[in-house]
PDB file of C-alpha atoms and ligand atoms in Angstrom:
ATOM      1  CA  UNK A1294       0.000   0.000   0.000  1.00 46.00           C
ATOM      2  CA  UNK A1295       1.204   3.524  -0.725  1.00 44.00           C
ATOM      3  CA  UNK A1296       2.647   5.285   2.317  1.00 44.00           C
ATOM      4  CA  UNK A1297       0.228   8.155   1.628  1.00 44.00           C
ATOM      5  CA  UNK A1298      -2.857   5.972   1.856  1.00 45.00           C
ATOM      6  CA  UNK A1299      -4.675   6.354   5.136  1.00 73.00           C
ATOM      7  CA  UNK A1300      -7.802   4.271   4.519  1.00 92.00           C
ATOM      8  CA  UNK A1301      -8.163   0.581   5.322  1.00 98.00           C
ATOM      9  CA  UNK A1302      -8.644  -2.159   2.800  1.00 98.00           C
ATOM     10  CA  UNK A1303     -10.572  -5.286   3.854  1.00 98.00           C
ATOM     11  CA  UNK A1304     -11.364  -8.214   1.571  1.00 98.00           C
ATOM     12  CA  UNK A1305     -13.905 -11.002   2.109  1.00 98.00           C
ATOM     13  CA  UNK A1306     -13.045 -14.385   0.653  1.00 98.00           C
ATOM     14  CA  UNK A1307     -14.343 -17.953   0.629  1.00 98.00           C
ATOM     15  CA  UNK A1308     -16.122 -20.529  -1.506  1.00 96.00           C
ATOM     16  CA  UNK A1309     -19.704 -20.479  -2.794  1.00 93.00           C
ATOM     17  CA  UNK A1310     -22.529 -19.680  -0.365  1.00 92.00           C
ATOM     18  CA  UNK A1311     -20.352 -18.755   2.638  1.00 95.00           C
ATOM     19  CA  UNK A1312     -22.181 -15.461   3.189  1.00 95.00           C
ATOM     20  CA  UNK A1313     -19.467 -12.964   2.213  1.00 97.00           C
ATOM     21  CA  UNK A1314     -21.801 -10.410   0.707  1.00 96.00           C
ATOM     22  CA  UNK A1315     -24.054 -10.325   3.771  1.00 97.00           C
ATOM     23  CA  UNK A1316     -21.092 -10.014   6.122  1.00 98.00           C
ATOM     24  CA  UNK A1317     -19.526  -7.249   4.054  1.00 98.00           C
ATOM     25  CA  UNK A1318     -22.805  -5.328   4.212  1.00 98.00           C
ATOM     26  CA  UNK A1319     -23.151  -5.812   7.983  1.00 98.00           C
ATOM     27  CA  UNK A1320     -19.569  -4.675   8.579  1.00 98.00           C
ATOM     28  CA  UNK A1321     -20.112  -1.629   6.369  1.00 98.00           C
ATOM     29  CA  UNK A1322     -23.156  -0.642   8.470  1.00 98.00           C
ATOM     30  CA  UNK A1323     -21.182  -0.991  11.665  1.00 97.00           C
ATOM     31  CA  UNK A1324     -18.231   1.039  10.379  1.00 97.00           C
ATOM     32  CA  UNK A1325     -20.554   3.782   9.124  1.00 97.00           C
ATOM     33  CA  UNK A1326     -22.249   3.879  12.529  1.00 97.00           C
ATOM     34  CA  UNK A1327     -18.740   4.412  13.988  1.00 94.00           C
ATOM     35  CA  UNK A1328     -18.370   7.452  11.708  1.00 94.00           C
ATOM     36  CA  UNK A1329     -16.290   6.054   8.838  1.00 96.00           C
ATOM     37  CA  UNK A1330     -16.810   6.540   5.128  1.00 97.00           C
ATOM     38  CA  UNK A1331     -17.084   3.088   3.575  1.00 98.00           C
ATOM     39  CA  UNK A1332     -16.859   1.999  -0.046  1.00 98.00           C
ATOM     40  CA  UNK A1333     -18.492  -1.389  -0.682  1.00 98.00           C
ATOM     41  CA  UNK A1334     -17.372  -3.087  -3.852  1.00 98.00           C
ATOM     42  CA  UNK A1335     -16.917  -6.527  -5.402  1.00 98.00           C
ATOM     43  CA  UNK A1336     -14.932  -8.620  -7.837  1.00 98.00           C
ATOM     44  CA  UNK A1337     -15.072  -9.417 -10.582  1.00 97.00           C
ATOM     45  CA  UNK A1338     -16.624  -6.031 -11.272  1.00 97.00           C
ATOM     46  CA  UNK A1339     -16.663  -2.805  -9.319  1.00 96.00           C
ATOM     47  CA  UNK A1340     -16.321  -0.644 -12.447  1.00 97.00           C
ATOM     48  CA  UNK A1341     -18.361  -0.451 -15.639  1.00 97.00           C
ATOM     49  CA  UNK A1342     -15.548  -2.057 -17.647  1.00 97.00           C
ATOM     50  CA  UNK A1343     -15.010  -4.673 -14.941  1.00 97.00           C
ATOM     51  CA  UNK A1344     -18.706  -5.602 -14.903  1.00 97.00           C
ATOM     52  CA  UNK A1345     -18.481  -6.356 -18.633  1.00 97.00           C
ATOM     53  CA  UNK A1346     -15.602  -8.759 -17.980  1.00 98.00           C
ATOM     54  CA  UNK A1347     -17.622 -10.209 -15.079  1.00 97.00           C
ATOM     55  CA  UNK A1348     -20.581 -11.004 -17.321  1.00 97.00           C
ATOM     56  CA  UNK A1349     -18.323 -12.651 -19.883  1.00 97.00           C
ATOM     57  CA  UNK A1350     -16.564 -14.796 -17.230  1.00 97.00           C
ATOM     58  CA  UNK A1351     -19.605 -15.829 -15.190  1.00 96.00           C
ATOM     59  CA  UNK A1352     -21.577 -16.784 -18.283  1.00 96.00           C
ATOM     60  CA  UNK A1353     -18.777 -19.294 -18.946  1.00 95.00           C
ATOM     61  CA  UNK A1354     -17.775 -17.629 -22.202  1.00 96.00           C
ATOM     62  CA  UNK A1355     -14.100 -17.445 -21.202  1.00 97.00           C
ATOM     63  CA  UNK A1356     -13.947 -21.154 -20.297  1.00 96.00           C
ATOM     64  CA  UNK A1357     -12.607 -21.875 -23.788  1.00 97.00           C
ATOM     65  CA  UNK A1358      -9.399 -19.977 -22.885  1.00 97.00           C
ATOM     66  CA  UNK A1359      -8.682 -22.310 -19.946  1.00 98.00           C
ATOM     67  CA  UNK A1360      -8.070 -21.421 -16.303  1.00 98.00           C
ATOM     68  CA  UNK A1361      -4.942 -19.370 -17.106  1.00 98.00           C
ATOM     69  CA  UNK A1362      -6.874 -17.304 -19.640  1.00 98.00           C
ATOM     70  CA  UNK A1363      -9.665 -16.759 -17.122  1.00 98.00           C
ATOM     71  CA  UNK A1364      -7.069 -15.655 -14.539  1.00 98.00           C
ATOM     72  CA  UNK A1365      -5.796 -13.064 -17.019  1.00 98.00           C
ATOM     73  CA  UNK A1366      -9.336 -11.730 -17.470  1.00 98.00           C
ATOM     74  CA  UNK A1367     -10.058 -11.617 -13.719  1.00 98.00           C
ATOM     75  CA  UNK A1368      -6.767  -9.710 -13.383  1.00 98.00           C
ATOM     76  CA  UNK A1369      -7.655  -7.271 -16.166  1.00 98.00           C
ATOM     77  CA  UNK A1370     -10.891  -6.451 -14.330  1.00 98.00           C
ATOM     78  CA  UNK A1371      -8.913  -6.153 -11.067  1.00 98.00           C
ATOM     79  CA  UNK A1372      -6.387  -3.770 -12.600  1.00 98.00           C
ATOM     80  CA  UNK A1373      -9.206  -1.427 -13.637  1.00 98.00           C
ATOM     81  CA  UNK A1374     -10.913  -1.753 -10.243  1.00 98.00           C
ATOM     82  CA  UNK A1375      -7.736  -1.050  -8.248  1.00 98.00           C
ATOM     83  CA  UNK A1376      -6.867   2.025 -10.322  1.00 98.00           C
ATOM     84  CA  UNK A1377     -10.370   3.473 -10.649  1.00 98.00           C
ATOM     85  CA  UNK A1378     -11.978   2.660  -7.308  1.00 98.00           C
ATOM     86  CA  UNK A1379      -9.775   1.117  -4.613  1.00 98.00           C
ATOM     87  CA  UNK A1380      -6.644   3.313  -4.684  1.00 97.00           C
ATOM     88  CA  UNK A1381      -8.577   6.596  -4.929  1.00 97.00           C
ATOM     89  CA  UNK A1382     -10.818   5.566  -2.005  1.00 98.00           C
ATOM     90  CA  UNK A1383      -7.856   4.590   0.179  1.00 97.00           C
ATOM     91  CA  UNK A1384      -6.097   7.839  -0.707  1.00 96.00           C
ATOM     92  CA  UNK A1385      -9.186   9.738   0.523  1.00 96.00           C
ATOM     93  CA  UNK A1386      -8.989   7.833   3.803  1.00 96.00           C
ATOM     94  CA  UNK A1387     -12.091   5.709   3.187  1.00 98.00           C
ATOM     95  CA  UNK A1388     -12.539   2.133   4.298  1.00 98.00           C
ATOM     96  CA  UNK A1389     -12.839  -0.211   1.318  1.00 98.00           C
ATOM     97  CA  UNK A1390     -14.713  -3.496   1.759  1.00 98.00           C
ATOM     98  CA  UNK A1391     -14.305  -5.775  -1.235  1.00 98.00           C
ATOM     99  CA  UNK A1392     -16.316  -8.954  -1.812  1.00 98.00           C
ATOM    100  CA  UNK A1393     -13.559 -11.207  -3.308  1.00 98.00           C
ATOM    101  CA  UNK A1394     -10.119 -10.113  -4.515  1.00 98.00           C
ATOM    102  CA  UNK A1395      -6.793 -11.735  -5.490  1.00 98.00           C
ATOM    103  CA  UNK A1396      -7.164 -14.713  -3.151  1.00 98.00           C
ATOM    104  CA  UNK A1397     -10.176 -15.806  -5.222  1.00 98.00           C
ATOM    105  CA  UNK A1398      -7.902 -16.048  -8.263  1.00 98.00           C
ATOM    106  CA  UNK A1399      -5.339 -17.996  -6.221  1.00 98.00           C
ATOM    107  CA  UNK A1400      -8.037 -20.398  -4.974  1.00 98.00           C
ATOM    108  CA  UNK A1401     -10.365 -20.770  -8.003  1.00 98.00           C
ATOM    109  CA  UNK A1402      -7.894 -20.579 -10.892  1.00 98.00           C
ATOM    110  CA  UNK A1403      -4.856 -21.729  -8.846  1.00 98.00           C
ATOM    111  CA  UNK A1404      -5.630 -24.310  -6.149  1.00 97.00           C
ATOM    112  CA  UNK A1405      -8.795 -25.649  -7.814  1.00 97.00           C
ATOM    113  CA  UNK A1406      -8.064 -24.733 -11.452  1.00 97.00           C
ATOM    114  CA  UNK A1407      -4.432 -25.864 -11.645  1.00 98.00           C
ATOM    115  CA  UNK A1408      -2.764 -22.583 -12.738  1.00 98.00           C
ATOM    116  CA  UNK A1409       0.775 -22.276 -11.367  1.00 98.00           C
ATOM    117  CA  UNK A1410       1.372 -19.929  -8.399  1.00 97.00           C
ATOM    118  CA  UNK A1411       4.305 -18.213 -10.190  1.00 98.00           C
ATOM    119  CA  UNK A1412       1.981 -17.230 -13.071  1.00 98.00           C
ATOM    120  CA  UNK A1413      -0.661 -15.915 -10.668  1.00 98.00           C
ATOM    121  CA  UNK A1414       1.905 -14.001  -8.607  1.00 97.00           C
ATOM    122  CA  UNK A1415       3.132 -12.266 -11.755  1.00 98.00           C
ATOM    123  CA  UNK A1416      -0.441 -11.267 -12.677  1.00 98.00           C
ATOM    124  CA  UNK A1417      -1.000 -10.008  -9.163  1.00 98.00           C
ATOM    125  CA  UNK A1418       2.115  -7.832  -9.294  1.00 97.00           C
ATOM    126  CA  UNK A1419       0.726  -6.135 -12.391  1.00 96.00           C
ATOM    127  CA  UNK A1420      -2.907  -5.746 -11.285  1.00 98.00           C
ATOM    128  CA  UNK A1421      -2.482  -5.073  -7.560  1.00 98.00           C
ATOM    129  CA  UNK A1422       1.097  -3.920  -7.048  1.00 97.00           C
ATOM    130  CA  UNK A1423       1.446  -2.613  -3.515  1.00 96.00           C
ATOM    131  CA  UNK A1424      -2.299  -2.326  -2.912  1.00 98.00           C
ATOM    132  CA  UNK A1425      -2.570  -5.490  -0.818  1.00 98.00           C
ATOM    133  CA  UNK A1426      -5.461  -5.739   1.636  1.00 98.00           C
ATOM    134  CA  UNK A1427      -4.783  -4.737   5.256  1.00 98.00           C
ATOM    135  CA  UNK A1428      -7.045  -7.580   6.343  1.00 98.00           C
ATOM    136  CA  UNK A1429      -8.618 -10.567   4.584  1.00 98.00           C
ATOM    137  CA  UNK A1430     -11.519 -12.395   6.208  1.00 98.00           C
ATOM    138  CA  UNK A1431     -11.770 -15.935   4.896  1.00 98.00           C
ATOM    139  CA  UNK A1432     -15.248 -17.297   5.564  1.00 98.00           C
ATOM    140  CA  UNK A1433     -14.947 -21.034   5.905  1.00 98.00           C
ATOM    141  CA  UNK A1434     -17.672 -23.611   5.355  1.00 96.00           C
ATOM    142  CA  UNK A1435     -17.619 -27.282   4.243  1.00 96.00           C
ATOM    143  CA  UNK A1436     -17.987 -27.303   0.446  1.00 94.00           C
ATOM    144  CA  UNK A1437     -21.257 -29.265   0.490  1.00 94.00           C
ATOM    145  CA  UNK A1438     -22.937 -26.843   2.903  1.00 94.00           C
ATOM    146  CA  UNK A1439     -21.840 -23.839   0.830  1.00 92.00           C
ATOM    147  CA  UNK A1440     -23.133 -25.319  -2.423  1.00 91.00           C
ATOM    148  CA  UNK A1441     -26.468 -26.067  -0.768  1.00 90.00           C
ATOM    149  CA  UNK A1442     -26.769 -22.465   0.426  1.00 90.00           C
ATOM    150  CA  UNK A1443     -25.783 -21.141  -3.001  1.00 89.00           C
ATOM    151  CA  UNK A1444     -28.432 -23.288  -4.687  1.00 86.00           C
ATOM    152  CA  UNK A1445     -31.131 -22.072  -2.249  1.00 87.00           C
ATOM    153  CA  UNK A1446     -30.077 -18.506  -3.082  1.00 82.00           C
ATOM    154  CA  UNK A1447     -30.357 -19.286  -6.797  1.00 78.00           C
ATOM    155  CA  UNK A1448     -33.852 -20.719  -6.287  1.00 77.00           C
ATOM    156  CA  UNK A1449     -34.857 -17.529  -4.453  1.00 76.00           C
ATOM    157  CA  UNK A1450     -33.363 -15.386  -7.215  1.00 71.00           C
ATOM    158  CA  UNK A1451     -35.052 -17.526  -9.878  1.00 69.00           C
ATOM    159  CA  UNK A1452     -38.361 -16.310  -8.516  1.00 65.00           C
ATOM    160  CA  UNK A1453     -37.110 -12.823  -9.443  1.00 59.00           C
ATOM    161  CA  UNK A1454     -36.024 -14.058 -12.874  1.00 51.00           C
ATOM    162  CA  UNK A1455     -32.242 -14.137 -12.280  1.00 56.00           C
ATOM    163  CA  UNK A1456     -31.326 -17.494 -10.813  1.00 58.00           C
ATOM    164  CA  UNK A1457     -28.851 -19.126 -13.190  1.00 68.00           C
ATOM    165  CA  UNK A1458     -25.986 -21.255 -11.832  1.00 77.00           C
ATOM    166  CA  UNK A1459     -22.785 -19.466 -12.837  1.00 89.00           C
ATOM    167  CA  UNK A1460     -19.564 -20.827 -14.339  1.00 92.00           C
ATOM    168  CA  UNK A1461     -17.976 -21.849 -11.017  1.00 93.00           C
ATOM    169  CA  UNK A1462     -21.015 -22.843  -8.939  1.00 89.00           C
ATOM    170  CA  UNK A1463     -21.635 -25.486 -11.585  1.00 88.00           C
ATOM    171  CA  UNK A1464     -18.307 -27.266 -10.928  1.00 92.00           C
ATOM    172  CA  UNK A1465     -18.275 -30.603  -9.072  1.00 92.00           C
ATOM    173  CA  UNK A1466     -17.801 -31.159  -5.338  1.00 94.00           C
ATOM    174  CA  UNK A1467     -14.114 -32.043  -5.769  1.00 95.00           C
ATOM    175  CA  UNK A1468     -13.474 -28.623  -7.276  1.00 96.00           C
ATOM    176  CA  UNK A1469     -15.209 -26.948  -4.338  1.00 96.00           C
ATOM    177  CA  UNK A1470     -13.289 -29.046  -1.811  1.00 97.00           C
ATOM    178  CA  UNK A1471      -9.992 -28.087  -3.489  1.00 97.00           C
ATOM    179  CA  UNK A1472     -11.177 -24.500  -3.316  1.00 97.00           C
ATOM    180  CA  UNK A1473     -11.779 -24.669   0.414  1.00 98.00           C
ATOM    181  CA  UNK A1474      -8.350 -26.237   0.979  1.00 98.00           C
ATOM    182  CA  UNK A1475      -6.852 -23.518  -1.210  1.00 98.00           C
ATOM    183  CA  UNK A1476      -8.359 -20.733   0.899  1.00 98.00           C
ATOM    184  CA  UNK A1477      -7.224 -22.401   4.150  1.00 98.00           C
ATOM    185  CA  UNK A1478      -3.695 -22.719   2.764  1.00 98.00           C
ATOM    186  CA  UNK A1479      -3.654 -19.038   1.776  1.00 98.00           C
ATOM    187  CA  UNK A1480      -4.715 -18.164   5.343  1.00 98.00           C
ATOM    188  CA  UNK A1481      -2.026 -20.386   6.862  1.00 98.00           C
ATOM    189  CA  UNK A1482       0.669 -18.844   4.657  1.00 98.00           C
ATOM    190  CA  UNK A1483      -0.281 -15.217   5.372  1.00 98.00           C
ATOM    191  CA  UNK A1484      -1.416 -15.088   9.030  1.00 98.00           C
ATOM    192  CA  UNK A1485      -0.453 -11.404   9.333  1.00 97.00           C
ATOM    193  CA  UNK A1486      -3.113 -10.547   6.725  1.00 98.00           C
ATOM    194  CA  UNK A1487      -5.697 -13.355   6.852  1.00 98.00           C
ATOM    195  CA  UNK A1488      -8.135 -14.551   9.495  1.00 98.00           C
ATOM    196  CA  UNK A1489     -10.377 -17.598   9.034  1.00 98.00           C
ATOM    197  CA  UNK A1490     -13.927 -17.136  10.322  1.00 98.00           C
ATOM    198  CA  UNK A1491     -16.237 -20.098  10.964  1.00 98.00           C
ATOM    199  CA  UNK A1492     -19.146 -19.450   8.604  1.00 97.00           C
ATOM    200  CA  UNK A1493     -21.201 -22.391   9.881  1.00 96.00           C
ATOM    201  CA  UNK A1494     -22.461 -20.273  12.767  1.00 97.00           C
ATOM    202  CA  UNK A1495     -25.585 -18.115  12.660  1.00 97.00           C
ATOM    203  CA  UNK A1496     -25.246 -14.928  10.606  1.00 97.00           C
ATOM    204  CA  UNK A1497     -25.202 -12.724  13.732  1.00 98.00           C
ATOM    205  CA  UNK A1498     -22.457 -14.823  15.360  1.00 98.00           C
ATOM    206  CA  UNK A1499     -20.328 -14.607  12.202  1.00 98.00           C
ATOM    207  CA  UNK A1500     -20.863 -10.829  12.204  1.00 98.00           C
ATOM    208  CA  UNK A1501     -19.685 -10.648  15.840  1.00 98.00           C
ATOM    209  CA  UNK A1502     -16.532 -12.627  14.989  1.00 98.00           C
ATOM    210  CA  UNK A1503     -15.870 -10.350  12.020  1.00 98.00           C
ATOM    211  CA  UNK A1504     -16.290  -7.235  14.174  1.00 98.00           C
ATOM    212  CA  UNK A1505     -13.957  -8.626  16.845  1.00 98.00           C
ATOM    213  CA  UNK A1506     -11.240  -9.309  14.266  1.00 98.00           C
ATOM    214  CA  UNK A1507     -11.650  -5.868  12.681  1.00 98.00           C
ATOM    215  CA  UNK A1508     -11.497  -4.039  16.027  1.00 97.00           C
ATOM    216  CA  UNK A1509      -8.503  -6.119  17.150  1.00 97.00           C
ATOM    217  CA  UNK A1510      -6.499  -5.666  13.996  1.00 96.00           C
ATOM    218  CA  UNK A1511      -7.507  -2.297  12.592  1.00 96.00           C
ATOM    219  CA  UNK A1512      -8.943  -0.318  15.528  1.00 86.00           C
ATOM    220  CA  UNK A1513     -11.738   1.484  13.668  1.00 85.00           C
TER     221      UNK A1513
HETATM  222  P1  LIG B1839     -20.374 -14.111  -7.483  1.00 65.35           P
HETATM  223  O1  LIG B1839     -21.774 -14.181  -7.958  1.00 65.35           O
HETATM  224  O2  LIG B1839     -19.857 -12.800  -6.996  1.00 65.35           O
HETATM  225  O3  LIG B1839     -20.144 -15.279  -6.488  1.00 65.35           O
HETATM  226  P2  LIG B1839     -20.170 -15.298  -4.930  1.00 65.35           P
HETATM  227  O4  LIG B1839     -21.530 -14.839  -4.522  1.00 65.35           O
HETATM  228  O5  LIG B1839     -19.874 -16.726  -4.629  1.00 65.35           O
HETATM  229  O6  LIG B1839     -19.067 -14.361  -4.505  1.00 65.35           O
HETATM  230  O7  LIG B1839     -19.475 -14.652  -8.662  1.00 65.35           O
HETATM  231  C1  LIG B1839     -18.109 -14.600  -8.646  1.00 65.35           C
HETATM  232  C2  LIG B1839     -17.607 -15.925  -9.143  1.00 65.35           C
HETATM  233  O8  LIG B1839     -16.335 -15.741  -9.773  1.00 65.35           O
HETATM  234  C3  LIG B1839     -17.420 -16.921  -8.039  1.00 65.35           C
HETATM  235  O9  LIG B1839     -17.821 -18.201  -8.499  1.00 65.35           O
HETATM  236  C4  LIG B1839     -15.929 -16.922  -7.840  1.00 65.35           C
HETATM  237  C5  LIG B1839     -15.379 -16.586  -9.188  1.00 65.35           C
HETATM  238  N1  LIG B1839     -14.068 -15.885  -9.166  1.00 65.35           N
HETATM  239  C6  LIG B1839     -12.948 -16.526  -9.679  1.00 65.35           C
HETATM  240  O10 LIG B1839     -13.025 -17.671 -10.126  1.00 65.35           O
HETATM  241  N2  LIG B1839     -11.745 -15.852  -9.694  1.00 65.35           N
HETATM  242  C7  LIG B1839     -11.624 -14.583  -9.223  1.00 65.35           C
HETATM  243  O11 LIG B1839     -10.508 -14.007  -9.258  1.00 65.35           O
HETATM  244  C8  LIG B1839     -12.796 -13.927  -8.694  1.00 65.35           C
HETATM  245  C9  LIG B1839     -12.710 -12.530  -8.191  1.00 65.35           C
HETATM  246  C10 LIG B1839     -14.001 -14.623  -8.693  1.00 65.35           C
END
């Protein structure tokens, strides 16, 4: 992170259906109540150009390029997002809460997709540079439980006419188990940045754990 930046950058990570989006929203409310300006954003996406890449990727249209090609596209969207949204917000002193970031590429395209870590590290240097998160909350849930939650969410959304299973939700259980292991390995290798939160608990209990970690580590 740039020495001039005074904001805090928090990312939420984990497999399908772990409840990241809800927890990011609850944390944002709590930080705002404490008087902070909070930018809530997500990946892939977060900018108009990034959302176009998101649609292409999640519709499965980039599958033909293989996992490495998909990683390049996720990184292209990230590069735009970091330059247009994240760095300016941190420079203003805002708190940035991002639903997925580089660890998703390491887990989905790397651990579960088979792309080499050296390749992904090189992409990350280009797209993220020094703008690493101050804190990454990894929401952990057994793969089967997460997939079940994600499919319930899709059924609910289907009632609103937008419930399709996306490119990665549709992968088999082995993929999702490799994903979970990937996230846990990332957490074990970067304990100064990452904290694993048990996402099997009730939503309010997860939110309490998240708040405790944030107050401990970043003193909002
Ligand atoms: P999204 O609907 O945001 O999923 P979720 O609610 O689970 O966060 O879709 C994002 C999907 O893209 C999700 O399946 C994870 C995947 N993804 C990657 O494979 N690599 C990445 O670098 C990122 C950011 C996401």
